[in-house]
Structure formats: structure tokens, C-alpha cells
mmCIF file of C-alpha atoms in Angstrom:
data_model
loop_
_atom_site.group_PDB
_atom_site.id
_atom_site.type_symbol
_atom_site.label_atom_id
_atom_site.label_comp_id
_atom_site.label_asym_id
_atom_site.label_seq_id
_atom_site.Cartn_x
_atom_site.Cartn_y
_atom_site.Cartn_z
ATOM 1 C CA MET A 1 -12.555 264.448 62.927
ATOM 2 C CA LEU A 2 -13.983 264.391 59.430
ATOM 3 C CA ASP A 3 -16.151 261.474 58.387
ATOM 4 C CA TRP A 4 -14.113 260.457 55.345
ATOM 5 C CA PRO A 5 -16.353 257.525 54.297
ATOM 6 C CA VAL A 6 -19.249 259.973 53.825
ATOM 7 C CA ILE A 7 -17.051 262.245 51.697
ATOM 8 C CA VAL A 8 -15.826 259.353 49.545
ATOM 9 C CA GLN A 9 -19.361 258.017 49.180
ATOM 10 C CA SER A 10 -20.577 261.431 48.016
ATOM 11 C CA LEU A 11 -17.822 262.034 45.454
ATOM 12 C CA PRO A 12 -19.816 260.627 42.466
ATOM 13 C CA ASP A 13 -22.675 263.000 43.288
ATOM 14 C CA PHE A 14 -20.269 265.910 43.578
ATOM 15 C CA ALA A 15 -18.747 264.937 40.222
ATOM 16 C CA ALA A 16 -22.198 265.049 38.609
ATOM 17 C CA GLY A 17 -22.860 268.422 40.245
ATOM 18 C CA LEU A 18 -19.510 269.669 38.992
ATOM 19 C CA GLN A 19 -20.485 268.733 35.433
ATOM 20 C CA VAL A 20 -23.685 270.777 35.762
ATOM 21 C CA CYS A 21 -21.707 273.718 37.170
ATOM 22 C CA LEU A 22 -19.110 273.693 34.390
ATOM 23 C CA THR A 23 -21.683 273.210 31.634
ATOM 24 C CA LEU A 24 -23.715 276.173 32.862
ATOM 25 C CA LEU A 25 -20.568 278.275 33.179
ATOM 26 C CA VAL A 26 -19.299 277.479 29.683
ATOM 27 C CA ILE A 27 -22.559 278.043 27.818
ATOM 28 C CA SER A 28 -23.371 281.227 29.765
ATOM 29 C CA VAL A 29 -19.917 282.793 29.448
ATOM 30 C CA GLY A 30 -19.677 281.738 25.806
ATOM 31 C CA THR A 31 -23.011 283.348 24.987
ATOM 32 C CA GLY A 32 -22.114 286.468 26.944
ATOM 33 C CA PHE A 33 -18.774 286.812 25.163
ATOM 34 C CA VAL A 34 -20.332 286.568 21.706
ATOM 35 C CA LEU A 35 -23.136 289.037 22.488
ATOM 36 C CA SER A 36 -20.979 291.534 24.354
ATOM 37 C CA ILE A 37 -18.614 292.290 21.464
ATOM 38 C CA PRO A 38 -21.196 293.998 19.185
ATOM 39 C CA LEU A 39 -22.877 295.508 22.246
ATOM 40 C CA ALA A 40 -19.576 297.000 23.411
ATOM 41 C CA VAL A 41 -19.052 298.552 19.979
ATOM 42 C CA ALA A 42 -22.536 300.042 20.174
ATOM 43 C CA ARG A 43 -21.881 301.175 23.763
ATOM 44 C CA VAL A 44 -18.950 303.382 22.713
ATOM 45 C CA SER A 45 -20.683 304.666 19.591
ATOM 46 C CA SER A 46 -21.205 308.387 19.228
ATOM 47 C CA ARG A 47 -24.726 307.653 17.948
ATOM 48 C CA ALA A 48 -27.150 307.972 20.843
ATOM 49 C CA TRP A 49 -29.704 305.624 19.287
ATOM 50 C CA LEU A 50 -27.064 302.883 19.446
ATOM 51 C CA ALA A 51 -25.355 303.683 22.740
ATOM 52 C CA ARG A 52 -28.338 304.577 24.939
ATOM 53 C CA PRO A 53 -30.283 301.263 24.667
ATOM 54 C CA VAL A 54 -27.107 299.313 25.469
ATOM 55 C CA TRP A 55 -26.419 301.616 28.413
ATOM 56 C CA LEU A 56 -29.959 301.048 29.689
ATOM 57 C CA PHE A 57 -29.592 297.271 29.366
ATOM 58 C CA THR A 58 -26.295 297.150 31.264
ATOM 59 C CA TYR A 59 -27.561 299.657 33.839
ATOM 60 C CA VAL A 60 -30.639 297.584 34.679
ATOM 61 C CA ILE A 61 -28.889 294.209 34.696
ATOM 62 C CA ARG A 62 -25.928 295.413 36.780
ATOM 63 C CA GLY A 63 -28.285 297.221 39.130
ATOM 64 C CA THR A 64 -30.210 294.098 40.172
ATOM 65 C CA PRO A 65 -28.968 290.892 41.834
ATOM 66 C CA LEU A 66 -28.503 287.827 39.671
ATOM 67 C CA LEU A 67 -30.665 285.785 42.039
ATOM 68 C CA VAL A 68 -33.598 288.159 41.468
ATOM 69 C CA GLN A 69 -33.088 287.946 37.701
ATOM 70 C CA LEU A 70 -33.054 284.146 37.889
ATOM 71 C CA PHE A 71 -36.290 284.109 39.880
ATOM 72 C CA ILE A 72 -37.946 286.533 37.438
ATOM 73 C CA VAL A 73 -37.067 284.305 34.480
ATOM 74 C CA TYR A 74 -37.932 280.996 36.145
ATOM 75 C CA TYR A 75 -40.943 281.969 38.246
ATOM 76 C CA GLY A 76 -42.056 285.357 36.891
ATOM 77 C CA PHE A 77 -42.514 284.586 33.207
ATOM 78 C CA ALA A 78 -44.936 281.774 34.032
ATOM 79 C CA GLN A 79 -47.586 284.224 35.238
ATOM 80 C CA PHE A 80 -48.075 285.724 31.767
ATOM 81 C CA PRO A 81 -50.659 283.798 29.711
ATOM 82 C CA ALA A 82 -49.172 285.106 26.476
ATOM 83 C CA LEU A 83 -45.860 283.412 27.287
ATOM 84 C CA ARG A 84 -47.514 280.191 28.441
ATOM 85 C CA ASP A 85 -49.376 280.015 25.108
ATOM 86 C CA SER A 86 -46.358 280.924 23.000
ATOM 87 C CA VAL A 87 -43.887 278.658 21.223
ATOM 88 C CA TRP A 88 -41.275 279.666 23.830
ATOM 89 C CA TRP A 89 -43.093 278.046 26.746
ATOM 90 C CA PRO A 90 -41.564 274.551 26.316
ATOM 91 C CA LEU A 91 -38.182 276.228 26.813
ATOM 92 C CA LEU A 92 -39.171 278.720 29.518
ATOM 93 C CA ARG A 93 -40.544 275.981 31.740
ATOM 94 C CA GLU A 94 -37.198 274.160 31.704
ATOM 95 C CA ALA A 95 -34.823 274.967 34.571
ATOM 96 C CA TRP A 96 -31.763 274.574 32.348
ATOM 97 C CA PHE A 97 -32.980 277.098 29.781
ATOM 98 C CA CYS A 98 -34.036 279.631 32.428
ATOM 99 C CA ALA A 99 -30.710 279.347 34.258
ATOM 100 C CA TRP A 100 -28.784 279.748 31.005
ATOM 101 C CA LEU A 101 -30.882 282.755 29.962
ATOM 102 C CA ALA A 102 -30.515 284.562 33.296
ATOM 103 C CA PHE A 103 -26.787 283.849 33.587
ATOM 104 C CA ALA A 104 -26.107 284.738 29.941
ATOM 105 C CA LEU A 105 -27.926 288.085 30.153
ATOM 106 C CA ASN A 106 -26.141 288.915 33.396
ATOM 107 C CA THR A 107 -22.639 288.181 32.172
ATOM 108 C CA THR A 108 -23.386 289.922 28.851
ATOM 109 C CA ALA A 109 -24.079 293.169 30.702
ATOM 110 C CA TYR A 110 -20.883 293.023 32.766
ATOM 111 C CA THR A 111 -18.713 291.878 29.865
ATOM 112 C CA THR A 112 -20.106 294.613 27.632
ATOM 113 C CA GLU A 113 -18.969 297.283 30.091
ATOM 114 C CA ILE A 114 -15.551 295.652 30.452
ATOM 115 C CA PHE A 115 -14.986 295.533 26.693
ATOM 116 C CA ALA A 116 -16.409 299.030 26.216
ATOM 117 C CA GLY A 117 -13.952 300.366 28.803
ATOM 118 C CA ALA A 118 -11.090 298.625 27.006
ATOM 119 C CA LEU A 119 -12.197 300.157 23.696
ATOM 120 C CA ARG A 120 -12.227 303.624 25.256
ATOM 121 C CA ALA A 121 -8.713 303.015 26.612
ATOM 122 C CA THR A 122 -7.268 302.460 23.129
ATOM 123 C CA PRO A 123 -4.423 304.967 22.653
ATOM 124 C CA SER A 124 -5.397 307.687 20.222
ATOM 125 C CA GLY A 125 -2.067 307.278 18.444
ATOM 126 C CA GLU A 126 -2.981 303.744 17.386
ATOM 127 C CA VAL A 127 -6.278 304.944 15.933
ATOM 128 C CA GLU A 128 -4.614 307.827 14.084
ATOM 129 C CA ALA A 129 -1.976 305.487 12.652
ATOM 130 C CA ALA A 130 -4.659 303.053 11.478
ATOM 131 C CA ARG A 131 -6.630 305.838 9.819
ATOM 132 C CA ALA A 132 -3.452 307.030 8.136
ATOM 133 C CA TYR A 133 -3.179 303.581 6.576
ATOM 134 C CA GLY A 134 -6.719 303.907 5.285
ATOM 135 C CA LEU A 135 -8.471 301.745 7.848
ATOM 136 C CA GLY A 136 -11.952 302.766 8.877
ATOM 137 C CA GLY A 137 -15.319 301.408 9.896
ATOM 138 C CA PHE A 138 -15.455 297.618 10.104
ATOM 139 C CA LYS A 139 -11.778 297.115 9.225
ATOM 140 C CA LEU A 140 -10.697 299.546 11.938
ATOM 141 C CA TYR A 141 -12.618 297.594 14.567
ATOM 142 C CA SER A 142 -11.838 294.091 13.312
ATOM 143 C CA ARG A 143 -8.109 294.617 12.695
ATOM 144 C CA LEU A 144 -7.144 297.069 15.446
ATOM 145 C CA LEU A 145 -9.650 298.178 18.049
ATOM 146 C CA LEU A 146 -11.263 294.887 19.016
ATOM 147 C CA PRO A 147 -8.102 292.689 19.068
ATOM 148 C CA SER A 148 -6.279 295.352 21.075
ATOM 149 C CA ALA A 149 -9.186 295.907 23.477
ATOM 150 C CA LEU A 150 -9.803 292.196 24.072
ATOM 151 C CA ARG A 151 -6.153 291.697 25.017
ATOM 152 C CA ARG A 152 -6.193 294.630 27.430
ATOM 153 C CA ALA A 153 -9.467 293.435 28.961
ATOM 154 C CA LEU A 154 -8.100 289.995 29.882
ATOM 155 C CA PRO A 155 -7.367 290.785 33.584
ATOM 156 C CA GLN A 156 -10.823 292.260 34.121
ATOM 157 C CA TYR A 157 -12.548 289.582 32.052
ATOM 158 C CA SER A 158 -10.905 286.857 34.129
ATOM 159 C CA ASN A 159 -12.555 288.360 37.212
ATOM 160 C CA GLU A 160 -15.912 288.236 35.440
ATOM 161 C CA VAL A 161 -15.519 284.562 34.518
ATOM 162 C CA ILE A 162 -14.512 283.676 38.077
ATOM 163 C CA GLY A 163 -17.458 285.677 39.388
ATOM 164 C CA MET A 164 -19.777 283.699 37.129
ATOM 165 C CA LEU A 165 -18.257 280.455 38.408
ATOM 166 C CA HIS A 166 -19.131 281.464 41.952
ATOM 167 C CA ALA A 167 -22.567 282.652 40.820
ATOM 168 C CA THR A 168 -23.437 279.180 39.514
ATOM 169 C CA ALA A 169 -23.872 278.217 43.174
ATOM 170 C CA ILE A 170 -27.369 279.744 43.049
ATOM 171 C CA ALA A 171 -28.480 277.511 40.161
ATOM 172 C CA SER A 172 -29.762 275.023 42.730
ATOM 173 C CA THR A 173 -32.540 277.480 43.628
ATOM 174 C CA VAL A 174 -34.286 276.514 40.363
ATOM 175 C CA THR A 175 -33.920 272.749 40.908
ATOM 176 C CA LEU A 176 -30.607 272.205 39.078
ATOM 177 C CA VAL A 177 -28.452 269.694 40.957
ATOM 178 C CA ASP A 178 -25.121 271.496 41.032
ATOM 179 C CA VAL A 179 -22.266 271.309 43.548
ATOM 180 C CA THR A 180 -24.092 273.424 46.112
ATOM 181 C CA ARG A 181 -27.276 271.352 45.830
ATOM 182 C CA VAL A 182 -25.280 268.143 46.335
ATOM 183 C CA ALA A 183 -23.653 269.653 49.420
ATOM 184 C CA ARG A 184 -27.079 270.550 50.819
ATOM 185 C CA ASP A 185 -28.348 267.027 50.155
ATOM 186 C CA VAL A 186 -25.308 265.470 51.867
ATOM 187 C CA TYR A 187 -25.848 267.720 54.858
ATOM 188 C CA ALA A 188 -29.567 266.894 54.999
ATOM 189 C CA ASN A 189 -28.885 263.142 54.837
ATOM 190 C CA HIS A 190 -25.943 262.943 57.257
ATOM 191 C CA LEU A 191 -26.044 266.188 59.282
ATOM 192 C CA LEU A 192 -22.337 266.716 58.622
ATOM 193 C CA PRO A 193 -21.882 270.362 57.572
ATOM 194 C CA ALA A 194 -18.079 270.295 57.512
ATOM 195 C CA GLU A 195 -17.951 267.286 55.218
ATOM 196 C CA ALA A 196 -20.762 268.528 52.940
ATOM 197 C CA PHE A 197 -19.910 272.184 52.496
ATOM 198 C CA GLY A 198 -16.182 271.691 53.022
ATOM 199 C CA THR A 199 -16.061 269.396 49.997
ATOM 200 C CA ALA A 200 -18.000 271.954 47.960
ATOM 201 C CA ALA A 201 -15.595 274.674 49.090
ATOM 202 C CA VAL A 202 -12.582 272.606 48.008
ATOM 203 C CA ILE A 203 -14.171 272.040 44.580
ATOM 204 C CA TYR A 204 -14.877 275.743 44.049
ATOM 205 C CA PHE A 205 -11.419 276.660 45.366
ATOM 206 C CA THR A 206 -9.758 274.274 42.921
ATOM 207 C CA LEU A 207 -11.836 275.522 39.988
ATOM 208 C CA THR A 208 -11.154 279.148 40.866
ATOM 209 C CA PHE A 209 -7.397 278.826 40.981
ATOM 210 C CA SER A 210 -7.386 276.654 37.871
ATOM 211 C CA LEU A 211 -9.151 279.503 36.039
ATOM 212 C CA VAL A 212 -6.740 282.036 37.548
ATOM 213 C CA GLY A 213 -3.801 280.000 36.268
ATOM 214 C CA ALA A 214 -5.337 279.633 32.810
ATOM 215 C CA PHE A 215 -5.948 283.374 32.493
ATOM 216 C CA LYS A 216 -2.435 284.129 33.740
ATOM 217 C CA LEU A 217 -1.098 282.026 30.879
ATOM 218 C CA LEU A 218 -3.336 283.899 28.425
ATOM 219 C CA GLU A 219 -2.161 287.245 29.797
ATOM 220 C CA LYS A 220 1.453 286.148 29.507
ATOM 221 C CA ARG A 221 0.821 285.135 25.900
ATOM 222 C CA PHE A 222 -1.244 288.077 24.683
ATOM 223 C CA LEU A 223 0.044 290.936 26.876
ATOM 224 C CA ARG A 224 3.747 290.225 26.750
ATOM 225 C CA HIS A 225 4.248 292.996 24.189
ATOM 226 C CA LEU A 226 3.091 295.510 26.823
ATOM 227 C CA HIS A 227 5.905 294.678 29.225
ATOM 228 C CA THR A 228 9.480 295.794 28.656
ATOM 229 C CA GLU A 229 12.674 295.139 30.539
ATOM 230 C CA ARG A 230 13.256 297.861 33.121
ATOM 231 C CA ARG A 231 16.298 298.833 35.089
ATOM 232 C CA PRO A 232 16.203 298.239 38.865
ATOM 233 C CA GLY A 233 14.484 301.173 40.538
ATOM 234 C CA ALA A 234 12.882 302.403 37.344
ATOM 235 C CA GLY A 235 9.328 303.671 37.460
ATOM 236 C CA PRO A 236 6.312 301.985 35.914
ATOM 237 C CA SER A 237 6.604 301.145 32.257
ATOM 238 C CA PRO A 238 4.772 303.583 29.983
ATOM 239 C CA LEU A 239 3.492 300.544 28.129
ATOM 240 C CA THR A 240 1.567 299.214 31.111
ATOM 241 C CA PRO A 241 -2.045 298.738 29.936
ATOM 242 C CA ALA A 242 -4.499 301.335 31.114
ATOM 243 C CA PRO A 243 -7.035 300.025 33.646
ATOM 244 C CA THR A 244 -10.505 299.273 32.381
ATOM 245 C CA PRO A 245 -13.691 299.303 34.427
ATOM 246 C CA ASN A 246 -14.494 296.116 36.333
ATOM 247 C CA PRO A 247 -18.046 296.585 37.625
ATOM 248 C CA ALA A 248 -18.802 294.903 40.932
ATOM 249 C CA ARG A 249 -21.046 291.870 40.631
ATOM 250 C CA SER A 250 -24.179 291.481 42.708
ATOM 251 C CA VAL A 251 -25.386 287.912 43.072
#
């Protein structure tokens, strides 16, 4: 039997941990989204001096676990005297800033590849039609390529956001009191693993499926033009969006 009084007693602490989790998720994903749009444009550029540095950045970040990146930022930067004597040190010694920086860089790399794949999947006919209307350069990207790519990338981007939600569970390794840290404290104080980690699991489960539902609504709103009525037994619609890369996340 579960010890319900312990669970109820711990709910305020879990609520505070949930606030930390959501705050870290929002600021990290928001930063990653903003940075990944210009990086994705550079990633698909035919100019090597633009595309290659972005490729290297995404290659390195996606090739190393997020936990290692977090430790490098939080523990590794402190060993360099130049950083300790710089104006950045008051920020780099703060757990919140280090967690945000590591999470933001990580999600920027993954989101950049997702958006770049969606840009590459743009039908050539749309580009030719836009050029026929005189669109080019910035107007071509701002009015056609990016809006179209961001809509097509929604299913893959939702996976990235959910992956980042789960990744926030490691924020406790740099002293942030998130949901996982609260669960560990409850377990340490009461030696009740089911109550401690079960409550954390329910919280993450609820958040995950809330995000899934929210993205399903966004997909229904922004991708409805890609779905047409089909007769029973008909094959796949030719308007079904082409798949875009969804790189596997390593935490």
C-alpha cells in the first residue's frame, strides 16, 4: 500500500520542483527556437563558409550526451583562470545560467537539423512559383520557405520539445531543485521509492501528454491544408508532408 500522507505532504515541494522544470524548459526551448531558424538557413546554404560551421556545431553537440555538456559548462569552465577573471564569471558560477546554457545549446543543435531537413523537403514547384512571382533572397525565405518548413517540422519538433522536457530531469545534478531532486529527497527522508519516484513519474507523464495534445492541436491547425478527403481504400494522399530528419537525442 502507498503511504498517501507522505505523498500529500510532499506535493508543495513537487509543485516547486515542477516550476523549476517548466521554467528551464521554456527558456531553453525558446532560446533554441530563435537561434535555430537562422542556423537552419545557414545549414542549407550552398556557401560552404556558412554551412560547414553550422554542420560542425550540430555534429559535435548531437554527438555528445547532454549530461556531459552540462558538466563541462558547470564544472569545466571553472578551471580556466581567464573565465574566472572575466565579466562572465558571475553568470557562469550560477547553476541556473549553466543549466540554461547547456540545454539551450543542445536543443539548438537538434532543432537546427530538424528545420534544415524541413527546408530541404520544400517542393521545388513551390520555390519555382515563388521565383516566378519575383520573390528571392530574404522575401523568399520569410514569405515561403520558413513558414512552410516550420509547419512541416511540427511533428518532429514536438518530439524535440518532449525530449527536452525529459532531459530536464538531469538539472538536479547541478544543484537545481527540480522534480527529480524532490523525488530523491523524499526517498532519502522516508525510504519510500514508490511514493517518491512514482509521484515524479506521474508528473512527467502528465506533462508529456499535455504537450502531445497541444502539438496535436497545432498540427491540426497548421497542417490541415496538407490533408484531403480520400475515398475508402485509396492510397496515401500525395499531399502528405515529406518526413524530415528527427535526430535521436542522447541525454
